Amino acid sequence: TQLLEQSPQFLSIQEGENLTVYCNSSSVFSSLQWYRQEPGEGPVLLVTVVTGGEVKKLKRLTFQFGDARKDSSLHITAAQPGDTGLYLCAGARNFNKFYFGSGTKLNVKP
Amino acid sequence: DAGITQSPRYKITETGRQVTLMCHQTWSHSYMFWYRQDLGHGLRLIYYSAAADITDKGEVPDGYVVSRSKTENFPLTLESATRSQTSVYFCASTGGETQYFGPGTRLLVL
């Protein structure tokens, strides 16, 4: 059983559409991270959220950490083909032990 | 070049053989990690290390052995490879809140 459940697993949308990816758990984490992974490469960190209720923006990407620090969401506005990839969330315990969700594979069609 | 490197990038072996995957980082990060990535499971932590000579089990440690005699190296050994250990293996190190991943090793056990 995954400690972190990500949904949806797959998402195929047209360029310009908005989307939200969810990362849920029954456990509390000291921080939560979002990564993007390209085929054949390792994950690359997009953002870390630490405080319950925290919202961070990275250009067209908005990340939110739940008030209870158990869940998070990633919202992409006006998706572009360059956003295509595997998005992973990871919860940290004691800031140094990370538990990953199973990932959301996003395909943005031109 | 500075960063985190893994070798080999691809490996084919047979059931029962011993295999060692290498990981090297140039940042002198204290924490290092080994993950395996399988479809439907995301990244699962195998072992991690807080410093030289300090290692601890992650979620899926069975069948693996690690060592950390030097801060910059964190090799992962499969003592007697099994088909279920066919996977992509990622090494990572942590600097502050950021986890940096290597490019991965694709291992096929026949």
Tab-separated table of C-alpha atoms in Angstrom:
chain	number	residue	atom	x	y	z
A	1	THR	CA	0.000	0.000	0.000
A	2	GLN	CA	1.361	3.405	-1.045
A	3	LEU	CA	1.705	5.936	1.740
A	4	LEU	CA	0.914	8.653	-0.781
A	5	GLU	CA	-1.856	8.209	-3.342
A	6	GLN	CA	-1.616	10.264	-6.481
A	7	SER	CA	-4.461	10.915	-8.890
A	8	PRO	CA	-5.072	10.730	-11.698
A	9	GLN	CA	-2.481	8.198	-12.866
A	10	PHE	CA	-2.731	9.326	-16.483
A	11	LEU	CA	-3.866	12.609	-17.996
A	12	SER	CA	-4.011	13.482	-21.679
A	13	ILE	CA	-5.165	17.002	-22.477
A	14	GLN	CA	-5.023	19.609	-25.220
A	15	GLU	CA	-2.657	22.552	-25.106
A	16	GLY	CA	-4.239	25.489	-23.260
A	17	GLU	CA	-6.343	23.416	-20.862
A	18	ASN	CA	-6.012	23.561	-17.083
A	19	LEU	CA	-5.396	20.532	-14.889
A	20	THR	CA	-4.980	19.531	-11.261
A	21	VAL	CA	-3.032	16.611	-9.836
A	22	TYR	CA	-3.738	15.401	-6.309
A	23	CYS	CA	-1.507	13.789	-3.726
A	24	ASN	CA	-3.277	12.368	-0.673
A	25	SER	CA	-2.271	10.536	2.488
A	26	SER	CA	-3.575	9.696	5.922
A	27	SER	CA	-0.128	10.502	7.335
A	28	VAL	CA	1.363	13.837	8.318
A	29	PHE	CA	4.575	14.932	6.629
A	30	SER	CA	7.168	17.478	7.670
A	31	SER	CA	7.295	18.707	4.073
A	32	LEU	CA	6.008	17.710	0.676
A	33	GLN	CA	7.835	17.950	-2.606
A	34	TRP	CA	6.800	17.848	-6.250
A	35	TYR	CA	9.094	16.525	-8.957
A	36	ARG	CA	8.953	16.236	-12.716
A	37	GLN	CA	10.660	13.373	-14.481
A	38	GLU	CA	11.515	13.105	-18.175
A	39	PRO	CA	11.975	9.692	-19.839
A	40	GLY	CA	15.423	8.227	-19.169
A	41	GLU	CA	16.285	10.786	-16.503
A	42	GLY	CA	16.029	11.179	-12.766
A	43	PRO	CA	13.294	13.282	-11.121
A	44	VAL	CA	13.958	17.009	-10.820
A	45	LEU	CA	12.602	18.975	-7.879
A	46	LEU	CA	9.975	21.597	-8.733
A	47	VAL	CA	8.981	22.837	-5.282
A	48	THR	CA	8.999	22.068	-1.565
A	49	VAL	CA	6.085	23.073	0.666
A	50	VAL	CA	6.563	23.010	4.412
A	51	THR	CA	3.784	24.933	6.157
A	52	GLY	CA	0.180	23.715	6.317
A	53	GLY	CA	-1.973	25.790	3.937
A	54	GLU	CA	1.078	27.030	2.044
A	55	VAL	CA	0.657	27.996	-1.611
A	56	LYS	CA	3.608	28.368	-3.954
A	57	LYS	CA	3.591	29.471	-7.570
A	58	LEU	CA	6.133	28.631	-10.235
A	59	LYS	CA	5.094	30.428	-13.427
A	60	ARG	CA	1.944	28.535	-14.557
A	61	LEU	CA	2.239	25.918	-11.801
A	62	THR	CA	0.522	26.396	-8.428
A	63	PHE	CA	1.282	24.077	-5.525
A	64	GLN	CA	-0.753	23.836	-2.348
A	65	PHE	CA	-0.064	21.987	0.907
A	66	GLY	CA	-3.120	20.955	2.891
A	67	ASP	CA	-3.822	22.590	6.243
A	68	ALA	CA	-3.182	19.293	8.062
A	69	ARG	CA	0.009	18.610	6.038
A	70	LYS	CA	-1.394	15.327	4.743
A	71	ASP	CA	-2.195	16.241	1.145
A	72	SER	CA	-1.154	18.494	-1.678
A	73	SER	CA	-2.220	19.559	-5.141
A	74	LEU	CA	-0.492	20.757	-8.277
A	75	HIS	CA	-2.481	22.955	-10.642
A	76	ILE	CA	-1.214	23.812	-14.115
A	77	THR	CA	-2.810	26.720	-15.955
A	78	ALA	CA	-2.858	26.768	-19.762
A	79	ALA	CA	-0.817	23.595	-20.155
A	80	GLN	CA	1.809	23.480	-22.888
A	81	PRO	CA	3.448	20.504	-24.647
A	82	GLY	CA	6.623	21.278	-22.684
A	83	ASP	CA	4.734	20.357	-19.493
A	84	THR	CA	4.539	16.732	-20.661
A	85	GLY	CA	6.206	14.351	-18.225
A	86	LEU	CA	5.780	12.284	-15.086
A	87	TYR	CA	4.849	14.299	-12.003
A	88	LEU	CA	5.725	12.817	-8.637
A	89	CYS	CA	4.887	13.957	-5.144
A	90	ALA	CA	7.020	12.947	-2.176
A	91	GLY	CA	6.334	13.374	1.511
A	92	ALA	CA	9.210	13.763	3.930
A	93	ARG	CA	9.419	12.387	7.435
A	94	ASN	CA	11.982	14.120	9.613
A	95	PHE	CA	12.995	16.076	6.474
A	96	ASN	CA	15.285	13.290	5.306
A	97	LYS	CA	13.216	10.170	4.590
A	98	PHE	CA	11.039	10.519	1.522
A	99	TYR	CA	7.964	8.564	0.449
A	100	PHE	CA	6.888	8.904	-3.156
A	101	GLY	CA	3.506	8.651	-4.789
A	102	SER	CA	3.125	6.426	-7.859
A	103	GLY	CA	3.130	9.416	-10.204
A	104	THR	CA	0.882	11.139	-12.745
A	105	LYS	CA	1.817	10.793	-16.378
A	106	LEU	CA	0.805	13.970	-18.196
A	107	ASN	CA	0.617	14.296	-21.966
A	108	VAL	CA	-0.173	17.702	-23.421
A	109	LYS	CA	-1.112	17.547	-27.078
A	110	PRO	CA	-0.381	20.499	-29.374
B	1	ASP	CA	31.786	17.744	-13.490
B	2	ALA	CA	29.955	18.481	-10.265
B	3	GLY	CA	26.829	16.512	-9.556
B	4	ILE	CA	25.667	12.996	-8.941
B	5	THR	CA	26.634	10.163	-11.244
B	6	GLN	CA	25.661	6.506	-11.470
B	7	SER	CA	27.356	3.580	-13.155
B	8	PRO	CA	26.710	1.522	-15.076
B	9	ARG	CA	23.757	3.160	-16.844
B	10	TYR	CA	22.561	-0.209	-18.167
B	11	LYS	CA	23.206	-3.693	-16.856
B	12	ILE	CA	22.033	-7.153	-17.840
B	13	THR	CA	22.765	-9.993	-15.455
B	14	GLU	CA	21.562	-13.462	-14.613
B	15	THR	CA	19.653	-14.775	-11.636
B	16	GLY	CA	21.929	-15.560	-8.739
B	17	ARG	CA	24.795	-13.268	-9.734
B	18	GLN	CA	26.090	-10.464	-7.524
B	19	VAL	CA	25.739	-6.976	-8.973
B	20	THR	CA	27.030	-3.661	-7.631
B	21	LEU	CA	25.606	-0.333	-8.705
B	22	MET	CA	27.793	2.692	-8.088
B	23	CYS	CA	26.800	6.187	-7.009
B	24	HIS	CA	29.110	9.178	-6.650
B	25	GLN	CA	28.322	12.776	-5.646
B	26	THR	CA	30.663	15.757	-5.636
B	27	TRP	CA	28.758	18.069	-3.262
B	28	SER	CA	29.772	16.397	0.029
B	29	HIS	CA	26.091	16.010	0.920
B	30	SER	CA	25.588	14.079	4.136
B	31	TYR	CA	22.433	12.218	3.126
B	32	MET	CA	22.335	9.753	0.241
B	33	PHE	CA	19.551	7.449	-0.916
B	34	TRP	CA	18.867	4.487	-3.166
B	35	TYR	CA	15.451	4.074	-4.790
B	36	ARG	CA	13.974	1.669	-7.262
B	37	GLN	CA	11.323	2.756	-9.733
B	38	ASP	CA	8.768	0.314	-11.073
B	39	LEU	CA	5.573	0.903	-13.032
B	40	GLY	CA	2.659	1.478	-10.694
B	41	HIS	CA	4.843	1.892	-7.612
B	42	GLY	CA	6.628	5.155	-8.192
B	43	LEU	CA	9.941	5.409	-6.359
B	44	ARG	CA	10.499	3.179	-3.361
B	45	LEU	CA	13.299	3.751	-0.880
B	46	ILE	CA	15.716	0.831	-0.550
B	47	TYR	CA	18.377	2.216	1.802
B	48	TYR	CA	19.599	5.575	2.910
B	49	SER	CA	22.662	6.945	4.659
B	50	ALA	CA	22.962	9.935	6.976
B	51	ALA	CA	26.768	10.068	6.823
B	52	ALA	CA	29.810	7.903	6.212
B	53	ASP	CA	29.448	4.559	8.011
B	54	ILE	CA	25.789	5.266	8.905
B	55	THR	CA	23.136	3.457	6.868
B	56	ASP	CA	19.526	2.478	7.461
B	57	LYS	CA	16.803	0.460	5.772
B	58	GLY	CA	14.057	1.983	3.706
B	59	GLU	CA	10.772	0.443	2.515
B	60	VAL	CA	12.186	-2.416	0.411
B	61	PRO	CA	15.677	-3.420	1.682
B	62	ASP	CA	15.489	-7.212	1.293
B	63	GLY	CA	18.097	-8.618	-1.102
B	64	TYR	CA	20.199	-5.444	-1.088
B	65	VAL	CA	23.325	-4.389	0.783
B	66	VAL	CA	24.862	-0.915	1.002
B	67	SER	CA	28.040	0.603	2.364
B	68	ARG	CA	29.302	4.130	2.830
B	69	SER	CA	33.013	4.191	3.619
B	70	LYS	CA	33.401	7.645	2.026
B	71	THR	CA	30.936	10.546	2.029
B	72	GLU	CA	30.917	10.817	-1.773
B	73	ASN	CA	30.232	7.157	-2.614
B	74	PHE	CA	27.210	5.003	-1.849
B	75	PRO	CA	27.327	1.643	-3.675
B	76	LEU	CA	24.319	-0.688	-3.770
B	77	THR	CA	24.923	-4.439	-4.033
B	78	LEU	CA	22.443	-7.105	-5.045
B	79	GLU	CA	23.940	-10.137	-3.340
B	80	SER	CA	22.112	-12.740	-5.441
B	81	ALA	CA	20.040	-11.082	-8.150
B	82	THR	CA	16.446	-12.180	-8.713
B	83	ARG	CA	14.077	-11.378	-11.590
B	84	SER	CA	11.953	-9.274	-9.249
B	85	GLN	CA	14.928	-6.931	-8.908
B	86	THR	CA	14.645	-5.926	-12.555
B	87	SER	CA	14.032	-2.209	-12.244
B	88	VAL	CA	15.425	1.270	-12.699
B	89	TYR	CA	17.594	2.277	-9.760
B	90	PHE	CA	18.107	5.891	-8.754
B	91	CYS	CA	20.649	7.289	-6.369
B	92	ALA	CA	20.023	10.671	-4.728
B	93	SER	CA	21.646	13.039	-2.278
B	94	THR	CA	20.131	15.825	-0.224
B	95	GLY	CA	21.387	19.360	0.031
B	96	GLY	CA	19.185	21.413	2.348
B	97	GLU	CA	15.572	20.733	1.308
B	98	THR	CA	16.478	19.628	-2.204
B	99	GLN	CA	16.961	16.027	-3.229
B	100	TYR	CA	19.160	15.633	-6.316
B	101	PHE	CA	18.844	12.491	-8.384
B	102	GLY	CA	21.332	10.695	-10.567
B	103	PRO	CA	20.419	9.605	-14.118
B	104	GLY	CA	19.523	6.062	-13.049
B	105	THR	CA	20.718	2.532	-13.786
B	106	ARG	CA	18.455	0.232	-15.790
B	107	LEU	CA	18.952	-3.317	-14.517
B	108	LEU	CA	17.591	-6.402	-16.233
B	109	VAL	CA	17.861	-9.723	-14.427
B	110	LEU	CA	17.364	-12.723	-16.708
